[in-house]
Amino acid sequence: MTTQIQTEPDLLLIADLYRLVSKALSYPDPESIKAISDIALMLSDSEMVTNELASMLKTVHEESNEDAVRNEYSRIFLSGGLPISESFCTGRFDCISDVSGFYKAFGFTPKSGDVPDSIMYELEFLSLLLVKIMIAPDKESKEISTNAFSNFYKQHLSDFMVKFTEKLMSYNPSSYFIAVMNVLKETVSLQTQIKQEP
């Protein structure tokens, strides 16, 4: 069975949400904080989001204070040493080559020197695959991207996200990071409420 999104707007919404969380977990420079705040506000006004998700997105928007987010990011990820990579978070040190293989097959290239199996890049890749499904020129291309999305999620992110969230919550994060992780949880919930097609 292949996982399919019911409608294209659902697909785009989920892609946008994954991209938002990816940006929100990256190092907070002024440009990215502004983009996070703007995207969160825009998505919170969408007719396609539930009231609960809209509330989470508004919290991300309201708590997107550059200094506060940077200080919290430094406390948790830099000083605190929270692992951002799948290999270190899950103990699967063989995953980097597999993740890189997925990226290469779809023309996705992390920045030189960055860890390819970071939570940020894996979420960004899911977002990219969803867009590729939506704009696929034919049924075969759509099926290839859909299968890649399903396999990548199952083989890498399903376990990684749970462990990463547990570790992050152990740092007693600010309301900004709590809201970001709640958006991620809700995104996964939206993703699993989709139609299954043979």
CSV table of C-alpha atoms in Angstrom, one decimal:
chain,number,residue,atom,x,y,z
A,1,MET,CA,0.0,0.0,0.0
A,2,THR,CA,1.2,3.5,-0.8
A,3,THR,CA,0.5,6.5,1.4
A,4,GLN,CA,-1.3,9.3,-0.6
A,5,ILE,CA,-2.4,12.7,0.6
A,6,GLN,CA,-6.1,13.2,-0.1
A,7,THR,CA,-5.9,16.6,-1.8
A,8,GLU,CA,-3.0,18.8,-3.0
A,9,PRO,CA,-3.7,21.6,-0.5
A,10,ASP,CA,-3.3,19.1,2.3
A,11,LEU,CA,0.0,18.1,0.7
A,12,LEU,CA,1.2,21.7,0.5
A,13,LEU,CA,0.2,22.4,4.1
A,14,ILE,CA,2.1,19.4,5.4
A,15,ALA,CA,5.1,20.4,3.3
A,16,ASP,CA,5.0,24.0,4.7
A,17,LEU,CA,4.7,22.7,8.3
A,18,TYR,CA,7.7,20.4,7.9
A,19,ARG,CA,9.7,23.3,6.4
A,20,LEU,CA,8.6,25.6,9.2
A,21,VAL,CA,9.8,23.1,11.9
A,22,SER,CA,13.0,22.5,10.0
A,23,LYS,CA,13.8,26.3,10.0
A,24,ALA,CA,12.7,26.6,13.6
A,25,LEU,CA,15.2,24.0,14.7
A,26,SER,CA,18.1,25.6,12.7
A,27,TYR,CA,20.5,28.2,14.1
A,28,PRO,CA,18.4,31.3,14.7
A,29,ASP,CA,19.8,34.2,12.6
A,30,PRO,CA,17.7,37.4,12.2
A,31,GLU,CA,16.6,36.4,8.7
A,32,SER,CA,15.4,32.9,9.7
A,33,ILE,CA,13.6,34.2,12.8
A,34,LYS,CA,11.7,36.7,10.7
A,35,ALA,CA,10.8,34.0,8.1
A,36,ILE,CA,9.7,31.6,10.9
A,37,SER,CA,7.5,34.3,12.5
A,38,ASP,CA,5.9,35.3,9.1
A,39,ILE,CA,5.4,31.7,7.9
A,40,ALA,CA,3.8,30.6,11.3
A,41,LEU,CA,1.4,33.6,11.2
A,42,MET,CA,0.5,32.9,7.6
A,43,LEU,CA,-0.2,29.2,8.2
A,44,SER,CA,-2.2,30.0,11.4
A,45,ASP,CA,-4.6,32.0,9.2
A,46,SER,CA,-5.1,29.1,6.8
A,47,GLU,CA,-8.6,27.7,6.6
A,48,MET,CA,-7.0,24.2,6.4
A,49,VAL,CA,-5.6,24.2,10.0
A,50,THR,CA,-7.5,23.2,13.1
A,51,ASN,CA,-8.0,25.7,15.9
A,52,GLU,CA,-5.5,23.8,18.0
A,53,LEU,CA,-2.8,23.9,15.3
A,54,ALA,CA,-3.5,27.6,14.6
A,55,SER,CA,-3.0,28.3,18.3
A,56,MET,CA,0.4,26.4,18.2
A,57,LEU,CA,1.5,28.4,15.1
A,58,LYS,CA,0.5,31.7,16.8
A,59,THR,CA,2.6,30.8,19.8
A,60,VAL,CA,5.6,30.2,17.4
A,61,HIS,CA,4.9,33.6,15.8
A,62,GLU,CA,4.5,35.4,19.1
A,63,GLU,CA,7.6,33.8,20.7
A,64,SER,CA,9.9,34.4,17.7
A,65,ASN,CA,12.1,36.9,19.6
A,66,GLU,CA,15.5,36.7,18.1
A,67,ASP,CA,17.5,37.2,21.3
A,68,ALA,CA,15.4,34.8,23.4
A,69,VAL,CA,15.4,32.1,20.8
A,70,ARG,CA,19.1,32.4,20.2
A,71,ASN,CA,19.8,32.2,24.0
A,72,GLU,CA,17.6,29.2,24.3
A,73,TYR,CA,19.0,27.5,21.2
A,74,SER,CA,22.5,28.0,22.6
A,75,ARG,CA,21.5,26.7,26.0
A,76,ILE,CA,20.0,23.5,24.6
A,77,PHE,CA,21.9,22.7,21.4
A,78,LEU,CA,25.3,24.3,21.9
A,79,SER,CA,26.0,24.4,25.6
A,80,GLY,CA,23.6,21.6,26.5
A,81,GLY,CA,24.8,19.3,23.7
A,82,LEU,CA,21.5,18.0,22.5
A,83,PRO,CA,22.2,15.8,19.5
A,84,ILE,CA,20.6,17.0,16.4
A,85,SER,CA,21.5,14.1,14.2
A,86,GLU,CA,19.7,10.8,13.7
A,87,SER,CA,22.9,8.8,14.2
A,88,PHE,CA,23.7,10.3,17.6
A,89,CYS,CA,20.1,10.6,18.8
A,90,THR,CA,19.1,7.1,17.9
A,91,GLY,CA,22.5,5.3,18.0
A,92,ARG,CA,22.1,4.2,14.3
A,93,PHE,CA,25.5,5.2,13.1
A,94,ASP,CA,24.9,3.4,9.8
A,95,CYS,CA,22.1,5.7,8.8
A,96,ILE,CA,24.2,8.5,7.2
A,97,SER,CA,24.9,6.7,4.0
A,98,ASP,CA,21.3,5.7,3.6
A,99,VAL,CA,20.1,9.2,4.2
A,100,SER,CA,22.7,10.6,1.8
A,101,GLY,CA,21.5,8.0,-0.8
A,102,PHE,CA,17.9,9.3,-0.6
A,103,TYR,CA,19.1,12.9,-0.9
A,104,LYS,CA,21.3,12.2,-3.9
A,105,ALA,CA,18.4,10.4,-5.7
A,106,PHE,CA,16.2,13.5,-5.4
A,107,GLY,CA,18.9,16.1,-6.0
A,108,PHE,CA,18.9,17.4,-2.4
A,109,THR,CA,22.3,18.6,-1.2
A,110,PRO,CA,23.0,19.7,2.4
A,111,LYS,CA,25.5,22.5,2.9
A,112,SER,CA,29.1,21.4,2.8
A,113,GLY,CA,30.3,20.5,6.3
A,114,ASP,CA,26.8,20.1,7.7
A,115,VAL,CA,25.6,16.8,9.2
A,116,PRO,CA,23.3,15.2,6.5
A,117,ASP,CA,21.2,13.3,9.1
A,118,SER,CA,20.3,16.3,11.2
A,119,ILE,CA,16.7,16.8,12.2
A,120,MET,CA,16.6,20.0,10.1
A,121,TYR,CA,17.7,18.4,6.9
A,122,GLU,CA,15.6,15.3,7.3
A,123,LEU,CA,12.4,17.4,7.8
A,124,GLU,CA,13.4,19.7,4.9
A,125,PHE,CA,13.8,16.6,2.7
A,126,LEU,CA,10.3,15.4,3.7
A,127,SER,CA,9.0,18.8,2.7
A,128,LEU,CA,10.8,18.6,-0.7
A,129,LEU,CA,9.3,15.1,-1.4
A,130,LEU,CA,5.8,16.3,-0.7
A,131,VAL,CA,6.3,19.2,-3.2
A,132,LYS,CA,7.7,16.7,-5.7
A,133,ILE,CA,4.6,14.5,-5.2
A,134,MET,CA,2.3,17.5,-5.8
A,135,ILE,CA,4.1,18.7,-9.0
A,136,ALA,CA,4.9,15.3,-10.4
A,137,PRO,CA,4.4,15.4,-14.2
A,138,ASP,CA,3.0,11.9,-14.4
A,139,LYS,CA,1.8,8.9,-12.3
A,140,GLU,CA,5.1,7.1,-12.3
A,141,SER,CA,7.0,10.2,-11.0
A,142,LYS,CA,4.3,10.7,-8.3
A,143,GLU,CA,4.6,7.1,-7.2
A,144,ILE,CA,8.4,7.2,-7.0
A,145,SER,CA,8.3,10.3,-4.8
A,146,THR,CA,5.4,8.9,-2.7
A,147,ASN,CA,7.3,5.7,-2.1
A,148,ALA,CA,10.4,7.6,-1.2
A,149,PHE,CA,8.4,9.8,1.3
A,150,SER,CA,6.9,6.7,2.9
A,151,ASN,CA,10.2,4.8,3.1
A,152,PHE,CA,12.2,7.7,4.3
A,153,TYR,CA,9.7,8.6,7.0
A,154,LYS,CA,9.5,5.0,8.2
A,155,GLN,CA,13.2,4.2,8.1
A,156,HIS,CA,14.5,7.4,9.5
A,157,LEU,CA,12.2,10.1,10.9
A,158,SER,CA,9.5,8.0,12.7
A,159,ASP,CA,11.9,6.9,15.4
A,160,PHE,CA,14.2,9.8,15.2
A,161,MET,CA,11.5,12.4,15.9
A,162,VAL,CA,10.2,10.6,18.9
A,163,LYS,CA,13.7,10.3,20.5
A,164,PHE,CA,14.6,13.8,19.6
A,165,THR,CA,11.4,15.2,21.1
A,166,GLU,CA,12.0,13.2,24.3
A,167,LYS,CA,15.5,14.5,24.6
A,168,LEU,CA,14.5,18.1,23.9
A,169,MET,CA,11.7,18.1,26.4
A,170,SER,CA,14.2,16.9,29.1
A,171,TYR,CA,15.9,20.3,28.8
A,172,ASN,CA,12.7,22.0,30.0
A,173,PRO,CA,12.6,24.2,26.8
A,174,SER,CA,10.9,27.6,26.4
A,175,SER,CA,7.4,28.0,25.1
A,176,TYR,CA,8.8,28.6,21.6
A,177,PHE,CA,10.5,25.2,21.3
A,178,ILE,CA,7.5,23.5,23.0
A,179,ALA,CA,5.2,25.1,20.4
A,180,VAL,CA,7.6,24.1,17.6
A,181,MET,CA,7.6,20.4,18.7
A,182,ASN,CA,3.8,20.5,19.1
A,183,VAL,CA,3.5,21.7,15.5
A,184,LEU,CA,5.7,18.8,14.5
A,185,LYS,CA,3.6,16.3,16.4
A,186,GLU,CA,0.4,17.8,14.8
A,187,THR,CA,2.0,17.6,11.4
A,188,VAL,CA,2.7,13.9,11.8
A,189,SER,CA,-0.9,13.5,13.0
A,190,LEU,CA,-2.1,15.2,9.8
A,191,GLN,CA,0.2,13.0,7.7
A,192,THR,CA,-1.2,9.8,9.3
A,193,GLN,CA,-4.9,10.9,8.7
A,194,ILE,CA,-4.4,10.5,5.0
A,195,LYS,CA,-6.1,8.1,2.6
A,196,GLN,CA,-4.4,4.8,2.0
A,197,GLU,CA,-4.4,3.7,-1.7
A,198,PRO,CA,-3.3,0.3,-3.1
